[in-house]
Amino acid sequence: MLNTKKKGVLSVIVTATLVILPFIAAAVCLGIGRYSLSVSETIDILFSGITGKEVDKTGYTVIFNVRLPRILLAAVVGAGLSCAGAAFQGLFSNPLATPDTLGVASGASFGAVLVMLIGGGLVSVQLSALAFGLVSCFITYTISRRKGKSSIVMIVLGGMVISAVFEALVSLMKYIADPEEELPVITYWLMGSMSRATYENLIMGFPFIVLGIAVIFALRWRLNILSLNEDEASSLGVNLQIMRIVIISASSMITASCVSMCGQVGWVGLLIPHISRMIGGNNNCSVIPISIALGSFFMIIMDTFARSATAAEIPISILTAIIGAPVFILLLRKTGGAWN
């Protein structure tokens, strides 16, 4: 009984710490850059509208017009991709499942590149990426249905096919793009960056990501049931088809929205859920919230490093791959590749 209470208290402490981490990272990272600010100065500026305290005007402009939108975007993208990755890994019982398992990121990338080629604005790019990402998910699920039902194997295989098709289409768009003007823009966008973050873009993309996270968070306990075989899950009164559609739709909406706002960001949806399982075990009731908090913290740190490490901004996908791959190897060495 005593051990159970100790474990409960420890769990609460760990959870509280993880929830606070993104806020601490944001407070520190908002002051990092060419125009440096201390944590106390940053906090004073953030709450100056409430306290009425006079603050540095340049610092106020830098934080609210430049850095805060990026921090908010990085936080929600990290939380969203980590949540979607954890949901897919639980749903498919596959440790290698990622937010792009169903080809959503590839479809969203094609939608964005297509609009870039025809000269559309940033809002058009974002809307097209979101639309094609959701379309790719719909096509994947449609082709996976056989005799009115769909299996996990068919969904994954369908996602691989759709992903390959859209990647080929993206390559085709890059091939016909103007190598002097259009191709560099497309290539840089595909590598991922938070530099396009504005409050207008956040308003367009935030609701989809937040809604998707809320759905997965609310149904996280059902992911434990969905990871069982079909007979066991059905015996517990769960409608597998409906739950799969709901989880897949929420995860795909998150992924498409993230890609539409900042391009492709790899490794987050694969790495963070694994770290979360090392902290909270295999219970998705713990894994999902831990993934959300750690993903948010991780992306805030990565974006801050991307914009401040060198004179020219480093594409975020390069950093996540450089950091993510070695860490993932260490995790594999530690666990021996076991995943239960």
Tab-separated table of C-alpha atoms in Angstrom:
chain	number	residue	atom	x	y	z
A	1	MET	CA	0.000	0.000	0.000
A	2	LEU	CA	2.831	2.342	0.933
A	3	ASN	CA	4.715	1.580	-2.293
A	4	THR	CA	1.577	2.330	-4.300
A	5	LYS	CA	1.230	5.721	-2.596
A	6	LYS	CA	4.889	6.514	-3.239
A	7	LYS	CA	4.505	5.609	-6.895
A	8	GLY	CA	1.405	7.816	-7.105
A	9	VAL	CA	3.217	10.794	-5.563
A	10	LEU	CA	6.243	10.239	-7.832
A	11	SER	CA	3.979	10.063	-10.871
A	12	VAL	CA	2.339	13.378	-9.936
A	13	ILE	CA	5.745	15.034	-9.440
A	14	VAL	CA	7.044	13.746	-12.791
A	15	THR	CA	3.883	14.840	-14.605
A	16	ALA	CA	3.950	18.315	-13.031
A	17	THR	CA	7.621	18.721	-13.944
A	18	LEU	CA	7.005	17.726	-17.551
A	19	VAL	CA	4.059	20.117	-17.855
A	20	ILE	CA	6.161	23.008	-16.553
A	21	LEU	CA	9.175	22.262	-18.803
A	22	PRO	CA	7.781	23.861	-22.009
A	23	PHE	CA	6.905	27.070	-20.114
A	24	ILE	CA	10.391	27.280	-18.604
A	25	ALA	CA	11.948	26.644	-22.023
A	26	ALA	CA	9.749	29.327	-23.594
A	27	ALA	CA	10.658	31.911	-20.931
A	28	VAL	CA	14.374	31.266	-21.471
A	29	CYS	CA	14.312	30.920	-25.258
A	30	LEU	CA	12.312	34.111	-25.791
A	31	GLY	CA	15.357	36.035	-24.602
A	32	ILE	CA	17.896	34.167	-26.737
A	33	GLY	CA	19.010	35.703	-30.028
A	34	ARG	CA	20.926	38.620	-31.441
A	35	TYR	CA	18.940	40.896	-29.154
A	36	SER	CA	19.429	39.129	-25.826
A	37	LEU	CA	17.134	39.509	-22.850
A	38	SER	CA	17.269	38.007	-19.382
A	39	VAL	CA	14.458	35.790	-18.104
A	40	SER	CA	13.275	38.555	-15.741
A	41	GLU	CA	13.218	41.103	-18.587
A	42	THR	CA	11.316	38.642	-20.768
A	43	ILE	CA	8.700	38.035	-18.075
A	44	ASP	CA	8.340	41.784	-17.452
A	45	ILE	CA	7.708	42.359	-21.171
A	46	LEU	CA	5.228	39.487	-21.436
A	47	PHE	CA	3.136	40.779	-18.529
A	48	SER	CA	3.655	44.496	-19.149
A	49	GLY	CA	0.099	44.805	-20.471
A	50	ILE	CA	-1.220	43.600	-17.115
A	51	THR	CA	1.253	45.216	-14.732
A	52	GLY	CA	1.573	48.499	-16.654
A	53	LYS	CA	5.326	48.425	-16.075
A	54	GLU	CA	7.438	50.413	-18.528
A	55	VAL	CA	9.665	48.111	-20.585
A	56	ASP	CA	12.210	48.308	-23.400
A	57	LYS	CA	10.298	49.083	-26.623
A	58	THR	CA	12.775	47.245	-28.823
A	59	GLY	CA	12.596	44.166	-26.609
A	60	TYR	CA	8.791	44.369	-26.643
A	61	THR	CA	8.747	44.426	-30.455
A	62	VAL	CA	11.256	41.586	-30.769
A	63	ILE	CA	9.380	39.330	-28.376
A	64	PHE	CA	5.793	39.936	-29.456
A	65	ASN	CA	6.308	40.398	-33.200
A	66	VAL	CA	9.164	37.973	-33.906
A	67	ARG	CA	9.930	35.394	-31.234
A	68	LEU	CA	6.598	34.709	-29.529
A	69	PRO	CA	4.835	33.501	-32.718
A	70	ARG	CA	7.774	31.158	-33.397
A	71	ILE	CA	7.776	29.831	-29.843
A	72	LEU	CA	4.026	29.204	-29.982
A	73	LEU	CA	4.315	27.475	-33.361
A	74	ALA	CA	7.253	25.327	-32.225
A	75	ALA	CA	5.412	24.342	-29.040
A	76	VAL	CA	2.180	23.321	-30.748
A	77	VAL	CA	3.934	21.549	-33.645
A	78	GLY	CA	6.138	19.575	-31.253
A	79	ALA	CA	3.167	18.657	-29.092
A	80	GLY	CA	1.049	17.733	-32.123
A	81	LEU	CA	3.589	15.584	-33.943
A	82	SER	CA	4.594	13.776	-30.746
A	83	CYS	CA	0.960	13.123	-29.866
A	84	ALA	CA	0.178	11.867	-33.389
A	85	GLY	CA	3.280	9.649	-33.396
A	86	ALA	CA	2.387	8.131	-30.015
A	87	ALA	CA	-1.190	7.535	-31.189
A	88	PHE	CA	-0.070	5.779	-34.387
A	89	GLN	CA	2.480	3.648	-32.547
A	90	GLY	CA	-0.212	2.560	-30.113
A	91	LEU	CA	-2.862	2.058	-32.786
A	92	PHE	CA	-0.657	0.036	-35.131
A	93	SER	CA	1.365	-1.642	-32.323
A	94	ASN	CA	4.421	-0.639	-34.332
A	95	PRO	CA	7.408	1.175	-32.760
A	96	LEU	CA	8.371	2.581	-36.184
A	97	ALA	CA	5.019	4.233	-36.868
A	98	THR	CA	5.272	8.000	-37.432
A	99	PRO	CA	2.805	10.817	-38.141
A	100	ASP	CA	3.479	10.244	-41.868
A	101	THR	CA	2.603	6.534	-41.770
A	102	LEU	CA	-0.497	7.177	-43.894
A	103	GLY	CA	1.243	9.553	-46.319
A	104	VAL	CA	-0.278	12.710	-44.827
A	105	ALA	CA	2.975	14.698	-44.711
A	106	SER	CA	3.800	13.762	-48.313
A	107	GLY	CA	0.318	14.784	-49.454
A	108	ALA	CA	0.521	18.078	-47.565
A	109	SER	CA	3.956	18.767	-49.056
A	110	PHE	CA	2.622	18.205	-52.564
A	111	GLY	CA	-0.279	20.581	-51.918
A	112	ALA	CA	2.092	23.299	-50.718
A	113	VAL	CA	4.561	22.857	-53.582
A	114	LEU	CA	1.764	22.900	-56.152
A	115	VAL	CA	0.520	26.296	-54.940
A	116	MET	CA	4.075	27.647	-54.781
A	117	LEU	CA	4.535	26.810	-58.459
A	118	ILE	CA	1.397	28.679	-59.496
A	119	GLY	CA	2.386	31.716	-57.455
A	120	GLY	CA	-0.014	31.462	-54.515
A	121	GLY	CA	0.487	33.352	-51.271
A	122	LEU	CA	1.378	31.962	-47.862
A	123	VAL	CA	-2.252	31.521	-46.837
A	124	SER	CA	-3.004	29.637	-50.065
A	125	VAL	CA	0.019	27.412	-49.480
A	126	GLN	CA	-1.184	26.616	-45.981
A	127	LEU	CA	-4.758	25.838	-47.084
A	128	SER	CA	-3.622	23.685	-50.003
A	129	ALA	CA	-1.186	21.724	-47.812
A	130	LEU	CA	-3.898	21.074	-45.242
A	131	ALA	CA	-6.406	20.009	-47.897
A	132	PHE	CA	-4.067	17.613	-49.723
A	133	GLY	CA	-2.854	16.138	-46.428
A	134	LEU	CA	-6.398	15.227	-45.453
A	135	VAL	CA	-7.134	13.984	-48.986
A	136	SER	CA	-4.141	11.640	-48.845
A	137	CYS	CA	-5.440	10.209	-45.561
A	138	PHE	CA	-8.893	9.700	-47.082
A	139	ILE	CA	-7.424	7.932	-50.136
A	140	THR	CA	-5.293	5.682	-47.926
A	141	TYR	CA	-8.220	4.623	-45.803
A	142	THR	CA	-10.454	4.135	-48.865
A	143	ILE	CA	-8.060	1.805	-50.675
A	144	SER	CA	-7.443	-0.155	-47.460
A	145	ARG	CA	-11.097	-1.170	-47.173
A	146	ARG	CA	-11.924	-4.663	-48.367
A	147	LYS	CA	-15.425	-6.118	-48.109
A	148	GLY	CA	-16.497	-3.150	-46.012
A	149	LYS	CA	-13.674	-3.538	-43.493
A	150	SER	CA	-10.099	-2.377	-43.175
A	151	SER	CA	-7.215	-4.041	-41.367
A	152	ILE	CA	-4.137	-2.484	-39.819
A	153	VAL	CA	-1.895	-4.177	-42.394
A	154	MET	CA	-3.944	-2.818	-45.312
A	155	ILE	CA	-3.966	0.700	-43.823
A	156	VAL	CA	-0.181	0.730	-43.374
A	157	LEU	CA	0.485	-0.695	-46.836
A	158	GLY	CA	-1.966	1.764	-48.367
A	159	GLY	CA	-0.177	4.602	-46.570
A	160	MET	CA	3.178	3.477	-47.954
A	161	VAL	CA	1.797	3.494	-51.493
A	162	ILE	CA	0.124	6.905	-51.195
A	163	SER	CA	3.239	8.362	-49.573
A	164	ALA	CA	5.400	7.096	-52.445
A	165	VAL	CA	2.995	8.539	-55.023
A	166	PHE	CA	2.916	11.993	-53.464
A	167	GLU	CA	6.691	12.014	-52.946
A	168	ALA	CA	7.063	11.256	-56.645
A	169	LEU	CA	4.689	14.119	-57.453
A	170	VAL	CA	6.727	16.461	-55.242
A	171	SER	CA	9.861	15.401	-57.112
A	172	LEU	CA	8.077	16.102	-60.387
A	173	MET	CA	7.131	19.601	-59.196
A	174	LYS	CA	10.746	20.256	-58.205
A	175	TYR	CA	11.906	18.995	-61.603
A	176	ILE	CA	9.708	21.432	-63.543
A	177	ALA	CA	10.279	24.356	-61.163
A	178	ASP	CA	12.449	27.313	-62.161
A	179	PRO	CA	15.919	26.419	-60.788
A	180	GLU	CA	16.785	30.060	-60.173
A	181	GLU	CA	13.725	31.281	-58.284
A	182	GLU	CA	11.153	28.600	-57.477
A	183	LEU	CA	13.308	25.555	-56.701
A	184	PRO	CA	15.302	27.126	-53.813
A	185	VAL	CA	12.069	28.322	-52.182
A	186	ILE	CA	10.463	24.890	-52.512
A	187	THR	CA	13.550	23.083	-51.227
A	188	TYR	CA	13.886	25.360	-48.191
A	189	TRP	CA	10.183	25.028	-47.368
A	190	LEU	CA	10.356	21.227	-47.519
A	191	MET	CA	13.249	21.218	-45.040
A	192	GLY	CA	11.044	22.861	-42.427
A	193	SER	CA	11.264	26.219	-40.697
A	194	MET	CA	9.360	28.243	-38.100
A	195	SER	CA	10.406	31.521	-39.750
A	196	ARG	CA	7.023	31.886	-41.460
A	197	ALA	CA	5.196	32.011	-38.122
A	198	THR	CA	2.709	34.869	-37.831
A	199	TYR	CA	-0.353	35.271	-35.655
A	200	GLU	CA	-2.532	35.004	-38.768
A	201	ASN	CA	-1.013	31.633	-39.702
A	202	LEU	CA	-1.291	30.425	-36.124
A	203	ILE	CA	-4.991	31.275	-36.016
A	204	MET	CA	-5.530	29.211	-39.172
A	205	GLY	CA	-3.577	26.147	-38.066
A	206	PHE	CA	-3.887	26.090	-34.268
A	207	PRO	CA	-7.531	24.972	-34.048
A	208	PHE	CA	-6.921	21.814	-36.114
A	209	ILE	CA	-3.866	20.796	-34.089
A	210	VAL	CA	-5.445	21.563	-30.722
A	211	LEU	CA	-8.646	19.736	-31.682
A	212	GLY	CA	-6.680	16.682	-32.835
A	213	ILE	CA	-4.620	16.627	-29.631
A	214	ALA	CA	-7.780	16.990	-27.523
A	215	VAL	CA	-9.458	14.044	-29.282
A	216	ILE	CA	-6.448	11.755	-28.855
A	217	PHE	CA	-5.969	12.856	-25.249
A	218	ALA	CA	-9.616	12.146	-24.447
A	219	LEU	CA	-9.450	8.694	-26.055
A	220	ARG	CA	-5.942	7.771	-24.906
A	221	TRP	CA	-7.190	4.950	-22.669
A	222	ARG	CA	-8.880	3.328	-25.670
A	223	LEU	CA	-5.508	3.134	-27.446
A	224	ASN	CA	-4.554	0.460	-24.907
A	225	ILE	CA	-7.526	-1.572	-26.119
A	226	LEU	CA	-6.891	-0.890	-29.809
A	227	SER	CA	-3.381	-2.300	-29.443
A	228	LEU	CA	-4.906	-5.707	-28.621
A	229	ASN	CA	-5.896	-8.133	-31.354
A	230	GLU	CA	-9.329	-7.661	-32.929
A	231	ASP	CA	-11.096	-10.456	-31.024
A	232	GLU	CA	-9.907	-9.220	-27.623
A	233	ALA	CA	-10.731	-5.594	-28.430
A	234	SER	CA	-14.201	-6.489	-29.718
A	235	SER	CA	-14.927	-8.557	-26.594
A	236	LEU	CA	-14.356	-5.399	-24.517
A	237	GLY	CA	-17.139	-3.606	-26.391
A	238	VAL	CA	-14.993	-1.332	-28.565
A	239	ASN	CA	-16.077	-0.607	-32.146
A	240	LEU	CA	-12.700	-1.014	-33.829
A	241	GLN	CA	-13.619	0.549	-37.163
A	242	ILE	CA	-15.054	3.730	-35.661
A	243	MET	CA	-12.205	4.151	-33.161
A	244	ARG	CA	-9.587	3.647	-35.860
A	245	ILE	CA	-11.272	6.250	-38.053
A	246	VAL	CA	-11.424	8.747	-35.168
A	247	ILE	CA	-7.775	8.267	-34.106
A	248	ILE	CA	-6.499	8.263	-37.692
A	249	SER	CA	-8.521	11.365	-38.577
A	250	ALA	CA	-7.308	13.275	-35.503
A	251	SER	CA	-3.655	12.301	-36.072
A	252	SER	CA	-3.840	13.098	-39.783
A	253	MET	CA	-5.431	16.482	-39.103
A	254	ILE	CA	-2.593	17.289	-36.697
A	255	THR	CA	0.103	16.205	-39.150
A	256	ALA	CA	-1.409	18.038	-42.133
A	257	SER	CA	-1.776	21.243	-40.090
A	258	CYS	CA	1.820	21.052	-38.825
A	259	VAL	CA	3.223	20.515	-42.317
A	260	SER	CA	1.056	23.319	-43.723
A	261	MET	CA	2.525	25.821	-41.242
A	262	CYS	CA	6.203	24.891	-41.096
A	263	GLY	CA	6.999	22.238	-43.715
A	264	GLN	CA	8.220	18.733	-42.966
A	265	VAL	CA	9.723	18.092	-39.532
A	266	GLY	CA	11.074	14.602	-39.084
A	267	TRP	CA	12.003	12.400	-36.114
A	268	VAL	CA	9.860	14.214	-33.531
A	269	GLY	CA	6.902	11.856	-33.906
A	270	LEU	CA	9.205	8.822	-33.759
A	271	LEU	CA	11.702	9.798	-31.063
A	272	ILE	CA	9.589	11.554	-28.429
A	273	PRO	CA	7.014	8.733	-27.956
A	274	HIS	CA	9.871	6.274	-27.333
A	275	ILE	CA	11.361	8.542	-24.667
A	276	SER	CA	7.886	8.946	-23.179
A	277	ARG	CA	7.509	5.176	-22.885
A	278	MET	CA	10.821	4.956	-21.073
A	279	ILE	CA	9.482	7.489	-18.557
A	280	GLY	CA	5.851	6.424	-18.202
A	281	GLY	CA	5.762	2.817	-19.372
A	282	ASN	CA	3.530	1.455	-22.119
A	283	ASN	CA	0.237	2.754	-20.722
A	284	ASN	CA	-1.043	5.268	-23.274
A	285	CYS	CA	-2.849	7.122	-20.503
A	286	SER	CA	0.641	8.247	-19.435
A	287	VAL	CA	2.450	8.134	-22.775
A	288	ILE	CA	0.149	10.610	-24.564
A	289	PRO	CA	0.412	13.506	-22.045
A	290	ILE	CA	4.150	12.928	-21.569
A	291	SER	CA	4.639	12.957	-25.351
A	292	ILE	CA	2.716	16.232	-25.641
A	293	ALA	CA	4.848	17.934	-22.969
A	294	LEU	CA	8.203	16.542	-24.138
A	295	GLY	CA	7.439	17.221	-27.808
A	296	SER	CA	6.616	20.831	-27.056
A	297	PHE	CA	9.787	21.260	-24.980
A	298	PHE	CA	11.961	19.552	-27.618
A	299	MET	CA	10.723	21.697	-30.513
A	300	ILE	CA	11.105	24.958	-28.590
A	301	ILE	CA	14.753	24.086	-27.911
A	302	MET	CA	15.363	22.950	-31.505
A	303	ASP	CA	13.841	26.072	-33.063
A	304	THR	CA	15.799	28.362	-30.744
A	305	PHE	CA	19.019	26.610	-31.734
A	306	ALA	CA	18.027	26.768	-35.416
A	307	ARG	CA	17.570	30.552	-35.405
A	308	SER	CA	20.406	31.535	-33.059
A	309	ALA	CA	23.263	29.048	-33.554
A	310	THR	CA	24.539	30.619	-36.795
A	311	ALA	CA	24.067	33.832	-38.787
A	312	ALA	CA	21.860	31.976	-41.280
A	313	GLU	CA	18.917	29.975	-39.966
A	314	ILE	CA	19.338	26.189	-40.015
A	315	PRO	CA	16.352	24.213	-41.393
A	316	ILE	CA	14.614	22.527	-38.471
A	317	SER	CA	14.443	19.067	-40.077
A	318	ILE	CA	18.230	18.989	-40.330
A	319	LEU	CA	18.589	19.631	-36.610
A	320	THR	CA	15.923	17.135	-35.569
A	321	ALA	CA	17.616	14.459	-37.692
A	322	ILE	CA	21.111	15.247	-36.372
A	323	ILE	CA	19.877	15.161	-32.766
A	324	GLY	CA	17.184	12.522	-33.185
A	325	ALA	CA	19.158	9.800	-34.946
A	326	PRO	CA	21.966	9.452	-32.342
A	327	VAL	CA	19.481	9.629	-29.452
A	328	PHE	CA	17.329	6.970	-31.102
A	329	ILE	CA	20.382	4.734	-31.504
A	330	LEU	CA	21.139	5.146	-27.788
A	331	LEU	CA	17.554	4.195	-26.965
A	332	LEU	CA	17.832	1.090	-29.143
A	333	ARG	CA	21.094	0.135	-27.429
A	334	LYS	CA	19.504	0.615	-24.029
A	335	THR	CA	16.300	-1.311	-24.742
A	336	GLY	CA	17.708	-3.851	-27.183
A	337	GLY	CA	14.925	-2.937	-29.612
A	338	ALA	CA	12.272	-4.364	-27.274
A	339	TRP	CA	8.859	-2.714	-27.397
A	340	ASN	CA	5.906	-4.250	-25.635
